[in-house]
Short mmCIF file of C-alpha atoms in Angstrom, two decimals:
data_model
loop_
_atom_site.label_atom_id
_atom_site.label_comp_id
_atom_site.label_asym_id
_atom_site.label_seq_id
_atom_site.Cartn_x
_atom_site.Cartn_y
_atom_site.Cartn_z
CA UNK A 1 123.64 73.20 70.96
CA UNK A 2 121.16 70.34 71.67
CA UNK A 3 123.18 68.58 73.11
CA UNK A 4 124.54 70.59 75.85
CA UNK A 5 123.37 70.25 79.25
CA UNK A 6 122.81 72.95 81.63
CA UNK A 7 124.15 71.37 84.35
CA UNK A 8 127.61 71.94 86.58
CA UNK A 9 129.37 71.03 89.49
CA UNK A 10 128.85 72.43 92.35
CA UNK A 11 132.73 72.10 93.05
CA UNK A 12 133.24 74.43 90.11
CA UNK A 13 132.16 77.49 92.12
CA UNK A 14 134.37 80.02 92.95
CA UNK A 15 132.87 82.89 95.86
CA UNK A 16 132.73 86.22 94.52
CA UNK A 17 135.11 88.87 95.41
CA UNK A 18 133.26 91.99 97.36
CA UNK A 19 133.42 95.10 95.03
CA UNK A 20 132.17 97.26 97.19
CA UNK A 21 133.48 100.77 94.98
CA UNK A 22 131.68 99.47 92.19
CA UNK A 23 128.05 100.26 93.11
CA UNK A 24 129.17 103.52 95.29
CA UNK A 25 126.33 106.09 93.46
CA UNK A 26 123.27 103.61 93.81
CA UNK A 27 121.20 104.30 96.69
CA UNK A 28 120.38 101.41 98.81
CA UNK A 29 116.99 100.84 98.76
CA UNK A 30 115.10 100.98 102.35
CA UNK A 31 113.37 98.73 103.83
CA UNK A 32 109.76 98.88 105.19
CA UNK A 33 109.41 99.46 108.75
CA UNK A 34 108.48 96.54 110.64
CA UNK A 35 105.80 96.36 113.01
CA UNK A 36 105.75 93.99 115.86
CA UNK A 37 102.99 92.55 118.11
CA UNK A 38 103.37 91.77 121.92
CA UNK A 39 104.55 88.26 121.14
CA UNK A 40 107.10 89.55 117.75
CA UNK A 41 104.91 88.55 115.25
CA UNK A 42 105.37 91.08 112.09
CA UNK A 43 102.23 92.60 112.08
CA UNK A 44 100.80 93.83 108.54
CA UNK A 45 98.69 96.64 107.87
CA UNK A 46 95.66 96.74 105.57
CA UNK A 47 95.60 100.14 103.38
CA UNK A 48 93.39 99.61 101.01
CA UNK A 49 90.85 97.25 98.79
CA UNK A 50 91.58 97.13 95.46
CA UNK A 51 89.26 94.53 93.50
CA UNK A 52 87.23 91.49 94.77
CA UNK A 53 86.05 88.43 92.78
CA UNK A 54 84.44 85.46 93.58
CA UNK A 55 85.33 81.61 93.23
CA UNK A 56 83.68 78.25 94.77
CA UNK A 57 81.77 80.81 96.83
CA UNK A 58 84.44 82.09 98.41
CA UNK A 59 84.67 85.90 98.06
CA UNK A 60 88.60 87.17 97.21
CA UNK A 61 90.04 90.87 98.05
CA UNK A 62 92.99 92.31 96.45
CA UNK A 63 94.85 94.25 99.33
CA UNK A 64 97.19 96.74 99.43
CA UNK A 65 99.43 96.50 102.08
CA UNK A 66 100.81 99.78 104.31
CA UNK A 67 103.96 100.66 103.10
CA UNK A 68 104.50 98.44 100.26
CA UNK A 69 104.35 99.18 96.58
CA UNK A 70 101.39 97.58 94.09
CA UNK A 71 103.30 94.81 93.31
CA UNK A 72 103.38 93.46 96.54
CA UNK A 73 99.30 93.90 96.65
CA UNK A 74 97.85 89.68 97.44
CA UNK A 75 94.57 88.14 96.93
CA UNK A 76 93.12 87.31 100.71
CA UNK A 77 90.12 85.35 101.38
CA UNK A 78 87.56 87.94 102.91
CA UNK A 79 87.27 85.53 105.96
CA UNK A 80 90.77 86.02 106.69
CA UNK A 81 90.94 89.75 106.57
CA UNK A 82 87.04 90.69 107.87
CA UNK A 83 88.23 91.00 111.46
CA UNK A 84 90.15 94.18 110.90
CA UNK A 85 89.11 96.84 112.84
CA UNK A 86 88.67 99.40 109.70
CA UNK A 87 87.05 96.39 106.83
CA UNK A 88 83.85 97.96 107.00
CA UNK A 89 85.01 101.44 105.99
CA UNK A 90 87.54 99.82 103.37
CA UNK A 91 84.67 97.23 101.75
CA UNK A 92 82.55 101.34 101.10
CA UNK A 93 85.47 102.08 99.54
CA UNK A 94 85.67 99.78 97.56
CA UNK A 95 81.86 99.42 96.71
CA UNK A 96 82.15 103.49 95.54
CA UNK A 97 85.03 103.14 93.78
CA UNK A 98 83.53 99.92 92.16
CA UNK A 99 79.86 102.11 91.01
CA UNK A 100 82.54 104.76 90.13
CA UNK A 101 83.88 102.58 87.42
CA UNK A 102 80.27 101.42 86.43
CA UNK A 103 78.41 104.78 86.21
CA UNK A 104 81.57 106.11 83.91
CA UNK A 105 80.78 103.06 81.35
CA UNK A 106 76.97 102.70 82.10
CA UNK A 107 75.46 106.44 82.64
CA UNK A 108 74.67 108.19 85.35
CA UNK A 109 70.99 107.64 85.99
CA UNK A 110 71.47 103.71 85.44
CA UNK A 111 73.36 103.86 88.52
CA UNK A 112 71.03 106.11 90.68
CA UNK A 113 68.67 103.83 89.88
CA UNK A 114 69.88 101.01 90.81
CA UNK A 115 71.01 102.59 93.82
CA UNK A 116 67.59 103.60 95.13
CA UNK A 117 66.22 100.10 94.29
CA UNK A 118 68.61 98.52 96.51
CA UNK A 119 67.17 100.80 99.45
CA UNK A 120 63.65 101.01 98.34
CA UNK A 121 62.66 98.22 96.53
CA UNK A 122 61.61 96.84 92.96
CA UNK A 123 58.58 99.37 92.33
CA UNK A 124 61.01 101.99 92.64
CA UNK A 125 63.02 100.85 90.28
CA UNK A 126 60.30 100.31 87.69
CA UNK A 127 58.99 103.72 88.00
CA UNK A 128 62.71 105.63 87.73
CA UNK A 129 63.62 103.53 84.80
CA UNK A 130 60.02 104.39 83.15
CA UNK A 131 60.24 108.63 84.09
CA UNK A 132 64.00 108.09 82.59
CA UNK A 133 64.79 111.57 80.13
CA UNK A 134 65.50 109.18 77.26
CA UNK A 135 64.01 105.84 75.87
CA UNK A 136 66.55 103.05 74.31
CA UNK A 137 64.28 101.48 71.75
CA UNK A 138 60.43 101.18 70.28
CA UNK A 139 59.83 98.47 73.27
CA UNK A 140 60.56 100.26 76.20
CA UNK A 141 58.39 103.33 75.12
CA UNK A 142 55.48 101.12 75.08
CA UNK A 143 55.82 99.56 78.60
#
């Protein structure tokens, strides 16, 4: 078997005869309605932000496109997408959905902590995390 080689002539090829009572009980799958702009460009609708990472200091969005399933979802460069009317809303989306994820594996009151440092600075933070209803370790208690 080594020493076959996988390739054929192109003369070799015979078209394929339509069966079309073969396939009669599959449903044929529809396609996504297209959108055009004034000059017939397809125009493609942002539904939602999925994840975002960073690389060479460019920031990258996983979007989920209107009206196609998650395998279809791309990675966009945020200064390709950021002119969309709706990005704000969809980057709070996101940010909840990420502190979601985080308070679920963190705790609760690691996360409203955090949160009211972003707004109201590092003293803030100091005293929440020093009134906190628990203490971690032998270090902390001593602060």
């Amino acid at each position: 078997m080594k020493r076959l080689h996988n390739v054929f002539n192109v003369d070799r090829l015979k078209k394929c005869p339509g069966q079309t009572d073969r396939f009669t009980n599959r449903p044929i799958p529809k396609a996504t309605p297209m959108l055009l702009d004034d000059s017939g460009h397809e125009v493609f609708i942002l539904e939602e932000l999925l994840k975002q990472w960073q690389f060479n200091r460019k920031k990258e969005i996983l979007v989920k496109w209107h009206g196609l399933p998650d395998y279809e979802s791309t990675w966009e460069l945020e200064r390709d997408i950021k002119h969309v009317s709706h990005f704000k809303r969809l980057v709070q989306d996101l940010r909840a959905k990420i502190l979601a994820a985080k308070s679920i594996t963190r705790g609760e009151f690691y996360d409203q902590a955090r949160l009211a440092c972003g707004v109201l600075g590092h003293g803030l933070q100091k005293f929440l995390l020093q009134s906190a209803p628990f203490i971690l370790d032998a270090k902390s208690a001593k602060r």
